[in-house]
Amino acid sequence: MENKSSRKSAAVETLDEGESPFGHQFGNKMLIMSYDSAKGWSSPHIKPYAPITISPSAQCLHYGQTVFEDMKAYIIKHSIHIFKPQEHLEKFNLSLKRIEMPEVEVESVLLGLNQLLNQEQQLFEENHNHSIYIRTFMYASESKLGVSKSDTYEFIAFLSPLTSNTKCHIPEPIKVYVEDNYVKSVPGGAGYTQYGGNYASTYAATSMATQLGYDQVLWLDGIKRSYIEDIGNMNVFFVINQQIITPELNGSIVPGVTRQSIIELARELGYQIEERKIGIEEISERYKEGSLTEIFCTDTLHSLTPVSEVKYKSDTLIINNHKTGPITQHLFKTYSFIQNKTLPDIRNWNYSIQREPTTI
């Protein structure tokens, strides 16, 4: 009988020395569910991680019906947990609903993830007990041409190791370029979702920012090119006069799970936090008067990432002398300690994986 714990994970390409396995190395298994409009969802089942076969006329390839969501899993004292999976799956369903795709049954997906993580424990062992990234996605699989939603869909979840660990090292600060030509989304569109088109449409602006020496794009609203929305695909926060301000959700900003968690956590820690419209001109003015002291962004992969520089037209805003600010550091460390259970999880944000789940 094969020893599951000794099997190496499937690598899709050779890694350079020191290169992160995330996005290059994957587990041995994947979770599958199928949907048919006449039958509904199939039961979740586990298959070997392998290429998938789809028709050249599959709807997803022509009309863009593909959506993803991500989560993170941790192992602490031989016990695995996922951080806020219900909230992530509710957000996934929000995206699916907007793209006219069938919503998933949260409990069925959790059952499947329970089985998948139990069968993939070697990923934690191979990667020194670092956290594990969970990618869930759905695509339209019906073979037909014609602009209409599909009658069949496939849901898949698979794993990739991360290099983040329990030592709580905040990511290096990034530099951002304010984009005032291209836009990411407009109210009434699907900018708040995680469907594929939202990402492909950002490449042109991101490439130009990279050529200018910047890591990410700071996106402005699609109507006036005045109000701040996101940094890359991350939610953004500003510290002005010791108050934390983040753009309010407006139908084009992704309602990130990490964003909401940081809002709740900051309030509990005693910080004043406000969700409102905030313009790029206001940020420039607050910087010049010295009241803008920190900027950070949030996402599932990195939790909190500090911003050290903002390029806006002819102005260059150097934030906190290119160093991570104390509020950003405080929030990151507290949030990370809750994720890895160094601090008590009084909010029940962690979902424990059962050691002996129901067989799928």
Coordinates of C-alpha atoms in Angstrom, one line a residue:
M1 CA 0.0 0.0 0.0
E2 CA 1.3 3.5 -0.9
N3 CA 2.6 5.6 2.0
K4 CA 0.8 8.8 1.5
S5 CA 3.0 10.8 3.9
S6 CA 6.1 9.9 1.9
R7 CA 4.8 11.0 -1.5
K8 CA 6.2 14.3 -2.8
S9 CA 3.8 16.9 -4.1
A10 CA 3.3 17.4 -7.8
A11 CA 5.7 20.1 -9.1
V12 CA 4.8 21.6 -12.5
E13 CA 8.2 23.3 -13.0
T14 CA 11.7 23.3 -11.5
L15 CA 12.2 25.9 -8.9
D16 CA 15.3 28.1 -8.7
E17 CA 17.1 28.1 -5.4
G18 CA 15.2 30.1 -2.8
E19 CA 12.1 30.5 -5.1
S20 CA 8.8 30.2 -3.4
P21 CA 6.8 27.0 -4.2
F22 CA 3.6 29.0 -4.2
G23 CA 2.0 29.0 -7.6
H24 CA 4.6 26.5 -8.9
Q25 CA 4.1 23.5 -6.7
F26 CA 0.8 21.8 -5.9
G27 CA -0.6 18.9 -3.9
N28 CA -1.3 15.4 -5.1
K29 CA -5.1 15.7 -4.9
M30 CA -7.9 18.0 -5.9
L31 CA -11.5 18.3 -4.9
I32 CA -14.1 18.1 -7.7
M33 CA -17.8 18.8 -7.9
S34 CA -20.0 19.0 -11.1
Y35 CA -23.1 20.9 -11.7
D36 CA -25.9 20.2 -14.2
S37 CA -28.9 22.6 -14.4
A38 CA -31.3 19.6 -14.6
K39 CA -29.7 17.7 -11.7
G40 CA -28.0 20.2 -9.4
W41 CA -24.7 19.6 -7.7
S42 CA -22.9 16.2 -7.5
S43 CA -21.4 15.0 -4.3
P44 CA -17.8 16.2 -3.7
H45 CA -15.1 13.7 -4.5
I46 CA -11.3 13.6 -4.4
K47 CA -9.2 12.9 -7.5
P48 CA -5.4 13.0 -8.3
Y49 CA -4.2 16.4 -9.2
A50 CA -3.9 16.3 -13.0
P51 CA -4.7 18.3 -16.1
I52 CA -8.4 18.7 -16.9
T53 CA -10.0 18.1 -20.3
I54 CA -12.5 20.5 -21.8
S55 CA -14.0 21.1 -25.2
P56 CA -12.5 23.8 -27.4
S57 CA -16.1 25.2 -27.5
A58 CA -16.5 25.2 -23.7
Q59 CA -18.3 28.3 -22.6
C60 CA -15.6 29.4 -20.2
L61 CA -13.1 29.8 -23.1
H62 CA -15.3 32.2 -25.1
Y63 CA -17.6 34.1 -22.7
G64 CA -15.6 34.4 -19.5
Q65 CA -17.7 32.4 -17.0
T66 CA -14.9 31.6 -14.6
V67 CA -14.6 32.6 -10.9
F68 CA -12.1 31.9 -8.2
E69 CA -11.8 32.3 -4.4
D70 CA -8.8 31.7 -2.1
M71 CA -8.3 30.7 1.5
K72 CA -5.4 29.7 3.8
A73 CA -5.0 26.6 6.0
Y74 CA -2.6 26.2 9.0
I75 CA -1.4 23.3 11.1
I76 CA -0.8 24.0 14.8
K77 CA 0.3 21.1 17.0
H78 CA -0.8 18.5 14.5
S79 CA -4.2 20.1 14.1
I80 CA -5.3 21.7 10.8
H81 CA -7.6 24.7 10.5
I82 CA -8.8 27.0 7.7
F83 CA -9.1 30.7 8.4
K84 CA -12.7 32.0 7.9
P85 CA -13.8 29.5 5.2
Q86 CA -17.5 30.2 5.5
E87 CA -16.9 33.9 4.9
H88 CA -14.7 33.1 1.9
L89 CA -17.3 30.8 0.4
E90 CA -20.1 33.4 0.9
K91 CA -17.9 35.8 -1.0
F92 CA -17.3 33.2 -3.7
N93 CA -21.1 32.8 -4.0
L94 CA -21.5 36.6 -4.3
S95 CA -19.1 36.5 -7.3
L96 CA -20.9 33.5 -8.8
K97 CA -24.3 35.1 -8.5
R98 CA -23.2 38.2 -10.4
I99 CA -21.7 36.1 -13.2
E100 CA -24.9 34.0 -13.4
M101 CA -23.2 30.8 -12.2
P102 CA -24.7 28.4 -9.7
E103 CA -23.8 29.0 -6.1
V104 CA -22.0 26.3 -4.2
E105 CA -23.4 24.6 -1.1
V106 CA -21.1 25.8 1.6
E107 CA -21.3 22.7 3.8
S108 CA -20.6 20.4 0.9
V109 CA -17.5 22.3 0.0
L110 CA -16.3 22.3 3.6
L111 CA -16.8 18.6 3.8
G112 CA -14.8 18.2 0.6
L113 CA -12.0 20.5 1.9
N114 CA -12.0 18.5 5.1
Q115 CA -11.2 15.4 3.2
L116 CA -8.7 17.1 0.8
L117 CA -6.6 18.6 3.6
N118 CA -6.6 15.3 5.5
Q119 CA -5.2 13.5 2.4
E120 CA -2.7 16.3 1.8
Q121 CA -1.1 16.6 5.2
Q122 CA 2.3 15.9 3.6
L123 CA 2.3 19.4 2.1
F124 CA 2.6 20.8 5.7
E125 CA 5.4 18.4 6.5
E126 CA 7.3 19.0 3.2
N127 CA 7.1 22.8 3.7
H128 CA 8.2 23.0 7.4
N129 CA 4.6 23.5 8.6
H130 CA 4.1 26.7 6.6
S131 CA 0.6 27.7 5.8
I132 CA -1.1 26.2 2.7
Y133 CA -3.0 28.1 0.1
I134 CA -6.4 26.8 -1.0
R135 CA -7.5 27.8 -4.5
T136 CA -11.2 27.1 -5.3
F137 CA -12.6 27.9 -8.8
M138 CA -15.5 27.2 -11.1
Y139 CA -15.8 27.3 -14.8
A140 CA -18.5 26.9 -17.4
S141 CA -18.0 23.5 -19.1
E142 CA -20.9 23.2 -21.6
S143 CA -19.7 22.7 -25.2
K144 CA -21.6 25.2 -27.3
L145 CA -21.2 28.6 -29.0
G146 CA -23.6 31.4 -28.4
V147 CA -23.6 34.1 -25.8
S148 CA -25.6 32.6 -23.0
K149 CA -24.8 31.1 -19.6
S150 CA -23.8 27.4 -19.5
D151 CA -25.9 24.5 -18.3
T152 CA -23.0 22.7 -16.8
Y153 CA -20.1 23.8 -14.5
E154 CA -17.1 22.3 -12.8
F155 CA -15.9 23.2 -9.3
I156 CA -12.3 22.4 -8.4
A157 CA -10.2 23.0 -5.3
F158 CA -6.4 22.3 -5.0
L159 CA -3.6 23.3 -2.7
S160 CA -0.2 25.1 -3.0
P161 CA 2.4 25.6 -0.2
L162 CA 3.1 29.1 1.1
T163 CA 6.3 30.4 2.7
S164 CA 4.5 32.4 5.4
N165 CA 5.0 31.0 8.9
T166 CA 4.4 31.4 12.6
K167 CA 7.3 33.9 12.9
C168 CA 5.0 36.7 11.8
H169 CA 7.2 38.4 9.3
I170 CA 5.4 41.2 7.5
P171 CA 5.8 41.5 3.7
E172 CA 8.3 44.0 2.4
P173 CA 6.7 47.4 1.6
I174 CA 5.6 48.0 -2.0
K175 CA 5.7 51.0 -4.3
V176 CA 2.5 51.9 -6.2
Y177 CA 1.7 54.0 -9.3
V178 CA -1.6 55.9 -9.5
E179 CA -3.3 54.9 -12.7
D180 CA -5.6 57.7 -14.1
N181 CA -6.1 56.4 -17.6
Y182 CA -7.2 52.8 -17.5
V183 CA -9.9 51.8 -14.9
K184 CA -10.5 48.5 -13.2
S185 CA -14.2 48.7 -12.9
V186 CA -17.3 51.0 -12.7
P187 CA -20.4 50.8 -10.4
G188 CA -22.9 48.4 -11.9
G189 CA -20.1 46.2 -13.4
A190 CA -18.5 43.1 -11.9
G191 CA -15.5 44.8 -10.3
Y192 CA -16.4 43.5 -6.8
T193 CA -16.2 39.9 -8.0
Q194 CA -13.3 37.5 -8.6
Y195 CA -14.1 36.5 -12.1
G196 CA -11.2 36.1 -14.6
G197 CA -11.9 39.2 -16.7
N198 CA -11.3 41.4 -13.7
Y199 CA -7.7 40.3 -13.6
A200 CA -6.8 40.1 -17.3
S201 CA -8.0 43.7 -17.8
T202 CA -5.4 45.0 -15.3
Y203 CA -2.3 43.6 -17.0
A204 CA -1.7 46.6 -19.4
A205 CA -1.7 49.1 -16.6
T206 CA 0.3 46.9 -14.3
S207 CA 2.9 46.3 -17.0
M208 CA 3.4 50.0 -17.5
A209 CA 3.7 50.6 -13.7
T210 CA 6.4 47.8 -13.6
Q211 CA 8.4 49.4 -16.4
L212 CA 8.4 52.6 -14.3
G213 CA 9.8 50.7 -11.3
Y214 CA 6.6 50.2 -9.3
D215 CA 5.1 47.0 -7.8
Q216 CA 1.4 47.7 -8.1
V217 CA -1.2 50.0 -9.6
L218 CA -3.4 52.2 -7.4
W219 CA -6.8 52.2 -9.1
L220 CA -9.1 55.2 -9.2
D221 CA -12.9 55.2 -9.8
G222 CA -14.1 54.6 -13.3
I223 CA -16.2 57.8 -13.5
K224 CA -14.3 60.8 -12.2
R225 CA -10.8 59.2 -12.0
S226 CA -10.7 60.9 -8.6
Y227 CA -11.6 58.5 -5.8
I228 CA -9.3 55.7 -4.6
E229 CA -10.6 52.1 -5.0
D230 CA -7.9 49.4 -4.8
I231 CA -4.2 48.7 -5.0
G232 CA -3.7 45.9 -7.5
N233 CA -6.4 43.4 -6.4
M234 CA -6.0 44.4 -2.7
N235 CA -8.1 46.6 -0.5
V236 CA -6.3 49.7 0.7
F237 CA -6.1 51.6 4.1
F238 CA -4.7 55.0 5.0
V239 CA -3.6 56.2 8.4
I240 CA -4.3 60.0 8.7
N241 CA -4.0 61.7 12.1
Q242 CA -3.9 58.3 13.7
Q243 CA -7.3 57.4 12.2
I244 CA -7.6 54.5 9.8
I245 CA -9.6 55.2 6.6
T246 CA -10.5 52.8 3.9
P247 CA -12.7 53.3 0.7
E248 CA -16.3 52.3 1.3
L249 CA -17.7 49.4 -0.7
N250 CA -19.4 50.9 -3.8
G251 CA -20.1 48.0 -6.1
S252 CA -16.7 48.1 -7.8
I253 CA -14.5 47.3 -4.8
V254 CA -13.9 43.7 -3.8
P255 CA -15.5 43.1 -0.3
G256 CA -12.4 41.3 0.9
V257 CA -12.6 38.9 3.9
T258 CA -9.3 40.2 5.2
R259 CA -10.5 43.8 4.7
Q260 CA -13.6 43.2 6.9
S261 CA -11.5 41.2 9.5
I262 CA -9.0 44.1 9.8
I263 CA -11.9 46.6 10.2
E264 CA -13.3 44.6 13.0
L265 CA -10.0 43.9 14.6
A266 CA -8.8 47.6 14.5
R267 CA -12.0 48.7 16.3
E268 CA -11.5 46.1 19.0
L269 CA -7.9 47.3 19.4
G270 CA -9.2 50.8 20.0
Y271 CA -8.4 52.4 16.7
Q272 CA -10.8 54.8 15.0
I273 CA -11.6 53.5 11.6
E274 CA -13.8 55.0 8.9
E275 CA -15.2 53.6 5.6
R276 CA -15.8 56.4 3.2
K277 CA -14.9 57.9 -0.2
I278 CA -11.4 59.2 -0.2
G279 CA -9.9 61.0 -3.1
I280 CA -6.3 60.9 -4.4
E281 CA -6.1 64.7 -4.1
E282 CA -7.0 64.4 -0.4
I283 CA -4.2 61.9 0.1
S284 CA -1.8 64.2 -1.7
E285 CA -2.8 67.1 0.6
R286 CA -2.7 65.0 3.8
Y287 CA 0.8 63.9 2.8
K288 CA 2.0 67.4 2.2
E289 CA 0.7 68.6 5.6
G290 CA 2.3 65.6 7.3
S291 CA -0.8 63.9 8.6
L292 CA -0.6 60.9 6.3
T293 CA 1.7 58.5 8.1
E294 CA 0.9 55.0 6.9
I295 CA -0.7 53.1 4.0
F296 CA -1.2 49.4 3.8
C297 CA -3.3 47.0 1.8
T298 CA -5.0 43.7 2.6
D299 CA -5.6 40.4 0.8
T300 CA -5.8 36.7 1.7
L301 CA -2.3 35.8 0.5
H302 CA -0.2 38.3 2.4
S303 CA -2.7 39.5 5.1
L304 CA -1.3 43.1 5.3
T305 CA 1.3 44.6 3.0
P306 CA 2.7 48.1 3.8
V307 CA 3.1 50.7 1.1
S308 CA 6.2 52.8 1.1
E309 CA 5.8 55.0 -1.9
V310 CA 3.0 56.4 -4.1
K311 CA 3.6 58.0 -7.5
Y312 CA 0.9 60.4 -8.5
K313 CA 1.5 62.6 -11.6
S314 CA 4.6 64.6 -10.9
D315 CA 4.5 63.9 -7.1
T316 CA 6.3 61.1 -5.3
L317 CA 4.9 60.4 -1.8
I318 CA 7.4 58.7 0.5
I319 CA 5.5 57.0 3.3
N320 CA 7.1 56.7 6.7
N321 CA 10.6 56.9 5.3
H322 CA 10.0 53.6 3.3
K323 CA 9.5 51.7 6.6
T324 CA 6.5 49.8 8.0
G325 CA 4.5 52.0 10.4
P326 CA 3.6 51.0 13.9
I327 CA -0.2 50.7 13.3
T328 CA 0.4 48.5 10.3
Q329 CA 2.8 46.3 12.2
H330 CA 0.4 46.1 15.2
L331 CA -2.5 45.0 13.1
F332 CA -0.4 42.5 11.0
K333 CA 1.1 40.9 14.1
T334 CA -2.3 40.6 16.0
Y335 CA -4.1 39.3 12.9
S336 CA -1.3 36.8 12.2
F337 CA -1.2 35.6 15.8
I338 CA -5.0 34.9 15.6
Q339 CA -4.5 33.0 12.4
N340 CA -1.8 30.8 13.8
K341 CA -3.4 30.6 17.3
T342 CA -0.6 32.3 19.1
L343 CA -3.5 34.5 20.4
P344 CA -6.8 33.1 21.5
D345 CA -9.4 32.9 18.8
I346 CA -12.2 34.6 20.7
R347 CA -14.0 35.5 17.5
N348 CA -14.1 31.8 16.2
W349 CA -12.4 32.8 12.9
N350 CA -10.7 29.4 12.6
Y351 CA -12.5 26.4 11.3
S352 CA -11.0 23.1 12.6
I353 CA -10.5 20.2 10.2
Q354 CA -11.8 16.9 11.6
R355 CA -9.2 14.2 11.7
E356 CA -11.6 11.4 10.7
P357 CA -14.0 13.0 8.2
T358 CA -16.9 11.3 6.5
T359 CA -15.6 9.4 3.5
I360 CA -16.3 11.0 0.2

